[in-house]
Short mmCIF file of C-alpha atoms in Angstrom, two decimals:
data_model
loop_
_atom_site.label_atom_id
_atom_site.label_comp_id
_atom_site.label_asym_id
_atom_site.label_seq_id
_atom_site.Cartn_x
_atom_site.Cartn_y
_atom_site.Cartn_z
CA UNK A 1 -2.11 -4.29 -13.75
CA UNK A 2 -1.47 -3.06 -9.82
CA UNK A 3 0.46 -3.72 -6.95
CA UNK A 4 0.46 -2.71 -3.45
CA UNK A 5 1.85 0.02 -1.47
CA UNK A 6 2.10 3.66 -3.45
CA UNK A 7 1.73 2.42 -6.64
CA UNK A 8 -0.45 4.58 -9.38
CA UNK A 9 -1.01 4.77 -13.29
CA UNK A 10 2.88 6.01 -14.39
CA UNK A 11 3.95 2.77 -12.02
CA UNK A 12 1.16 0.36 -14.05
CA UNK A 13 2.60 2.56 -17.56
CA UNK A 14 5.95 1.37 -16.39
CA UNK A 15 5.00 -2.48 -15.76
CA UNK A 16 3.00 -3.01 -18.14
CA UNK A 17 5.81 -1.28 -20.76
CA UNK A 18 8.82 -3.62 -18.82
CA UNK A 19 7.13 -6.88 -17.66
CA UNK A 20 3.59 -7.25 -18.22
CA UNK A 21 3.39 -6.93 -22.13
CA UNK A 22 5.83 -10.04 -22.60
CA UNK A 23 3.44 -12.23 -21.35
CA UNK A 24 1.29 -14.20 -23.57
CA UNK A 25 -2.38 -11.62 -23.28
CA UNK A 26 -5.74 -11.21 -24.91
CA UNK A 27 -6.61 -8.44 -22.77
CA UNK A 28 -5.82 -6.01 -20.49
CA UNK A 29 -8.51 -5.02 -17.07
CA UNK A 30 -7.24 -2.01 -15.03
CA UNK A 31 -8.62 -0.97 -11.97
CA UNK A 32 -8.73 2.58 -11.13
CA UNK A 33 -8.37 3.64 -7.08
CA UNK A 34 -8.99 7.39 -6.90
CA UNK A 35 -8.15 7.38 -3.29
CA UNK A 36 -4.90 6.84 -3.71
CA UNK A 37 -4.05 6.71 -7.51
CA UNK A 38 -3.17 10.49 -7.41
CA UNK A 39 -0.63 10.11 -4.48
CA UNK A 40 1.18 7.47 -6.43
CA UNK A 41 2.51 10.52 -9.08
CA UNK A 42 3.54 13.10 -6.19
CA UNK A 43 6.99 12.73 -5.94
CA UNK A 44 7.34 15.45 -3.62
CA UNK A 45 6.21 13.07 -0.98
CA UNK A 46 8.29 10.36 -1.75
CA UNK A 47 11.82 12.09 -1.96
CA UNK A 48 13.65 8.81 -0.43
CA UNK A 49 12.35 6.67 -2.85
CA UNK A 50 13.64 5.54 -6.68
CA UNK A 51 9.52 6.86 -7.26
CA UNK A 52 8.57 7.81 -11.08
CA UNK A 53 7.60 10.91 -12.36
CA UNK A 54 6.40 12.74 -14.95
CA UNK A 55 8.52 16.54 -16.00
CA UNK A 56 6.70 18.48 -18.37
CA UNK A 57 3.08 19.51 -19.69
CA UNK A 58 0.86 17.08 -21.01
CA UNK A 59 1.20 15.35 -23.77
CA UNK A 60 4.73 16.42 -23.53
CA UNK A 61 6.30 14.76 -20.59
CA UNK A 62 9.46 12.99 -19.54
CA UNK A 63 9.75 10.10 -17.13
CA UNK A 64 12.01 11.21 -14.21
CA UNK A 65 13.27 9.63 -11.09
CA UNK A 66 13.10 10.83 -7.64
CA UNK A 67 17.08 10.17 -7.12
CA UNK A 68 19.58 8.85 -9.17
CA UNK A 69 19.33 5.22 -8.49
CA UNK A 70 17.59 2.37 -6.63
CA UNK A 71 20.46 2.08 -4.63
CA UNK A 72 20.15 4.86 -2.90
CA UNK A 73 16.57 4.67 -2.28
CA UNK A 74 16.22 4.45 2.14
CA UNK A 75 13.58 1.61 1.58
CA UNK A 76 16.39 -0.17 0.30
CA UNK A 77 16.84 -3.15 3.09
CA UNK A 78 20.39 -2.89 4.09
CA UNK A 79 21.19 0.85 2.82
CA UNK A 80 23.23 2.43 5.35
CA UNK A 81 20.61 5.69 5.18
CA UNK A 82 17.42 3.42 5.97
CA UNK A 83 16.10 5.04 9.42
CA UNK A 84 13.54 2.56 9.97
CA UNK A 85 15.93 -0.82 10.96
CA UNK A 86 13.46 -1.81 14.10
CA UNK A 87 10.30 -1.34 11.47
CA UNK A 88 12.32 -4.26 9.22
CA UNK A 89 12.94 -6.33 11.90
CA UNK A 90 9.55 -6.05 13.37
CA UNK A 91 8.44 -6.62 10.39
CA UNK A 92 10.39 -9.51 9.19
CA UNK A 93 10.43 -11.48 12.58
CA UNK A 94 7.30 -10.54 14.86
CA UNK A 95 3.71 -9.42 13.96
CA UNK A 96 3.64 -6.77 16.78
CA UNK A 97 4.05 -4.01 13.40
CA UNK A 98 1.35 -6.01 11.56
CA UNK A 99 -1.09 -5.89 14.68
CA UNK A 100 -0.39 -2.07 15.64
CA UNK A 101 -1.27 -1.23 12.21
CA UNK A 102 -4.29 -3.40 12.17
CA UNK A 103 -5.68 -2.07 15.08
CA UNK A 104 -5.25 1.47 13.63
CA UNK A 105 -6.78 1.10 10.56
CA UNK A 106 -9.80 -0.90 12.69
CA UNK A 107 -9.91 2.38 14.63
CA UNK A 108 -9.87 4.85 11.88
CA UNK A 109 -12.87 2.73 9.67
CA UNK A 110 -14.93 2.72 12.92
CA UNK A 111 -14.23 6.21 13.06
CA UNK A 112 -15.19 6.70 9.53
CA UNK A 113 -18.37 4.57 9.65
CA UNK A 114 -19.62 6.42 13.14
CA UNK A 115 -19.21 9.51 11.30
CA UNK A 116 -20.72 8.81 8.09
CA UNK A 117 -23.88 7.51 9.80
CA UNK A 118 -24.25 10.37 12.43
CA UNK A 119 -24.02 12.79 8.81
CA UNK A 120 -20.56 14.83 10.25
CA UNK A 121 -18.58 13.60 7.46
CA UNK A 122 -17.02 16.52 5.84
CA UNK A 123 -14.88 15.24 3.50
CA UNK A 124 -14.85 15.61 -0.65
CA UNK A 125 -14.67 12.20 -2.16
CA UNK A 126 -12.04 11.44 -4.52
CA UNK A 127 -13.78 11.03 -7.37
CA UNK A 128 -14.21 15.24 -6.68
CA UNK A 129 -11.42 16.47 -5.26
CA UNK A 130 -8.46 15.95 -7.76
CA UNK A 131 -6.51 18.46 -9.94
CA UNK A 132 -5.91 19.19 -13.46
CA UNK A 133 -2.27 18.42 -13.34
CA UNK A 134 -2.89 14.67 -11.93
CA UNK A 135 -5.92 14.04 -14.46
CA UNK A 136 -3.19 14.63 -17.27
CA UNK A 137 -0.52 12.71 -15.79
CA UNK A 138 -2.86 10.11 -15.31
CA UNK A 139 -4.76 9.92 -18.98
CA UNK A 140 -1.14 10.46 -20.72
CA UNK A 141 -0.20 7.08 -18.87
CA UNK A 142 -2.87 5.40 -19.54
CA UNK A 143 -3.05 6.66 -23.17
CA UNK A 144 0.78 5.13 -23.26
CA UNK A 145 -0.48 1.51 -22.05
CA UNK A 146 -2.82 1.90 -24.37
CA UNK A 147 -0.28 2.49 -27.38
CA UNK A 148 1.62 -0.47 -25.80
CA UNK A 149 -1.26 -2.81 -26.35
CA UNK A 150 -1.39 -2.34 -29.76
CA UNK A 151 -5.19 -3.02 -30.36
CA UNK A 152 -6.10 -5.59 -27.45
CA UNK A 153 -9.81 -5.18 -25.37
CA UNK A 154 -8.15 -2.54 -22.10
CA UNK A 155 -11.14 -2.80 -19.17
CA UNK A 156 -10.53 0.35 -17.16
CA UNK A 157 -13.13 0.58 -14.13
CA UNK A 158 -12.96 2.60 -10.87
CA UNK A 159 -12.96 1.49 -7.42
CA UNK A 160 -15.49 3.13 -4.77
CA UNK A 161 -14.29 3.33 -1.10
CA UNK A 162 -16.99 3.89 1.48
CA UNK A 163 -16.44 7.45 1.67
CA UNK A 164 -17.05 7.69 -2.37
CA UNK A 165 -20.47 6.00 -1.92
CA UNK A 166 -21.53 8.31 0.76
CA UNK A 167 -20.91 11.07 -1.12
CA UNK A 168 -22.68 9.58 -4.32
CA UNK A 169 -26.06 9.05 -2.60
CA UNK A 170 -25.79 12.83 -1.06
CA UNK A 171 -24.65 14.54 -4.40
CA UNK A 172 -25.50 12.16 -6.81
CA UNK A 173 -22.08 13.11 -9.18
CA UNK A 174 -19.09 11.27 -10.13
CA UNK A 175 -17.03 13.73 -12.09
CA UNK A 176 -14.07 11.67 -12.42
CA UNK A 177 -15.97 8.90 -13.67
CA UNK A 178 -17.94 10.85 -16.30
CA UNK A 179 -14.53 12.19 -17.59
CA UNK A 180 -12.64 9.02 -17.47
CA UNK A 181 -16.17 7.94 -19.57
CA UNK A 182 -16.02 10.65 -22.10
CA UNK A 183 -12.02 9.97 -22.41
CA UNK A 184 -12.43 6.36 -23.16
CA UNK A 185 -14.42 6.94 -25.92
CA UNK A 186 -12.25 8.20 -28.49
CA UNK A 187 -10.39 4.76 -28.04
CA UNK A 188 -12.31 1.77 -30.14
CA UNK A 189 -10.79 -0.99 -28.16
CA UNK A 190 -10.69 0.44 -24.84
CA UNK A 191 -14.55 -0.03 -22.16
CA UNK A 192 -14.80 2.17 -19.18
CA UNK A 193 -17.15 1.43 -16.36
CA UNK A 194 -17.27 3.64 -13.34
CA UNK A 195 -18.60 1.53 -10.63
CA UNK A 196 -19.23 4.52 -8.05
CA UNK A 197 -23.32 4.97 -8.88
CA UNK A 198 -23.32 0.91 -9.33
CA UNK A 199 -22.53 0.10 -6.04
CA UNK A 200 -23.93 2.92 -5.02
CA UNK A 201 -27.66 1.40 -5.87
CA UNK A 202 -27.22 -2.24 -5.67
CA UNK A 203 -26.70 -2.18 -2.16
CA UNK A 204 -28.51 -0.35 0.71
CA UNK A 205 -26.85 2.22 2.63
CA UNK A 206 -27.51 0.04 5.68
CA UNK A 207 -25.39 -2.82 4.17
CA UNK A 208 -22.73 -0.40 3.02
CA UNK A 209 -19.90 -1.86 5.32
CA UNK A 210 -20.64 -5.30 4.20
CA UNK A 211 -18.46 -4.45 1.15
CA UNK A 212 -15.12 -3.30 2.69
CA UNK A 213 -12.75 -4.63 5.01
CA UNK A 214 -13.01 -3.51 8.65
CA UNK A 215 -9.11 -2.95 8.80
CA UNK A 216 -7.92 -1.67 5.44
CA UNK A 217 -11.19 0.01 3.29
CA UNK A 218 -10.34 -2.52 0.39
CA UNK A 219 -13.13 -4.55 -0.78
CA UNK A 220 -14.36 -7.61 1.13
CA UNK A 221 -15.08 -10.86 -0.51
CA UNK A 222 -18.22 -9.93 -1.25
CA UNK A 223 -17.65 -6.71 -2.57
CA UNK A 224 -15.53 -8.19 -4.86
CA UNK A 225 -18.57 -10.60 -5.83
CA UNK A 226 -20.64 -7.51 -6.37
CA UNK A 227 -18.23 -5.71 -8.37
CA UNK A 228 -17.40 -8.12 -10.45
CA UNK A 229 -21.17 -8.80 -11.80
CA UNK A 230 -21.62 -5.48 -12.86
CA UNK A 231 -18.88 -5.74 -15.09
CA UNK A 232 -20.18 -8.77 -16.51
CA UNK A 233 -23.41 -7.78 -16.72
CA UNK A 234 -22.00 -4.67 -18.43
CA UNK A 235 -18.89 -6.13 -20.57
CA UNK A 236 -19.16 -9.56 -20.42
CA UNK A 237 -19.81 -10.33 -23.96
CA UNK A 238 -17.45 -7.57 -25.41
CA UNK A 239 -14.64 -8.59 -23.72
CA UNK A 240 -15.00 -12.78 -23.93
#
């Protein structure tokens, strides 16, 4: 269950509720991306957008929407209140938007790998640095794909970013993953599998950037490789 481009668990609650559940399934596998997952339930920063969110207190909470309708969302191609017209057009007809970005994200990983290795990165990895508020909003909607299943095998597993790894071998703590861990277990059909200390061992700090893409931090073929052996190795039998 994902997609690109601000999307986190009340999006993946909302597809798999809509569209993904009428397709023939044995089995849901979710991936988890605490680098981002959180910002995709702040709707505070996505005020011109139709963007889900959830009103209330946990387990209480009611599915809102940023404004009224999708209509009058400004990513809307053609809406009169879109302020980015050149960005479409650049987009849609040149690849001058796709290289600037490109080269910025090159930029900002070389930046992040220099620093790592020289020891002056400062900061918290995901996997620490989240609040209470998000952790509920993001167990309730997991908790509600889970009711939508209605007894099928769910795989939830995290994703690691570079940063996350570095901060693994110098703290040796994942407290994310050890609550996502202790909250899967009240669920008999659902497997957890926090991949943070995995990758963290199985490859050498050295070899680190082998794993992610130089211009976006997302896995690189091989990273995928590696991740997806540990959860065989792990859940392979339990899940086929």
């Amino acid at each position: 269950i994902g997609n690109s481009r601000d999307f986190g668990p009340i999006h993946e609650y909302i597809l798999d509720k809509h569209l993904a559940k009428k397709f023939n399934h044995e089995r849901i596998i979710l991936a988890i991306l605490p680098d981002n997952d959180c910002d995709g339930m702040d709707s505070q920063k996505r005020k011109d957008r139709y963007f889900p969110y959830f009103e209330g207190k946990y387990p209480d909470y009611q599915l809102k929407y940023s404004i009224r309708s999708l209509d009058k969302s400004s990513w809307k191609l053609g809406n009169p209140k879109d302020d980015r017209p050149l960005k479409h057009f650049l987009l849609n007809y040149t690849y001058t938007r796709n290289l600037y970005d490109y080269i910025g994200a090159l930029l900002d990983n070389w930046s992040l790998g220099r620093n790592i290795r020289q020891g002056s990165y400062q900061k918290i990895s995901s996997f620490v640095e989240y609040d209470s508020e998000k952790w509920d909003m993001m167990k309730y909607s997991y908790e509600k794909i889970i009711e939508e299943a209605a007894c099928k095998k769910i795989l939830f597993f995290t994703i690691p970013r570079m940063k996350d790894i570095w901060w693994y071998k110098e703290n040796r703590t994942s407290p994310l993953g050890e609550k996502l861990k202790t909250w899967a277990s009240q669920f008999p059909n659902v497997y957890f599998l926090d991949l943070l200390p995995l990758m963290s061992e199985v490859v050498p700090s050295h070899n680190w950037a082998e794993l992610f893409n130089g211009c976006d931090r997302h896995w690189t073929k091989k990273g995928h490789k590696i991740a997806a052996e540990l959860i065989m190795e792990k859940y392979g039998s339990s899940l086929y």
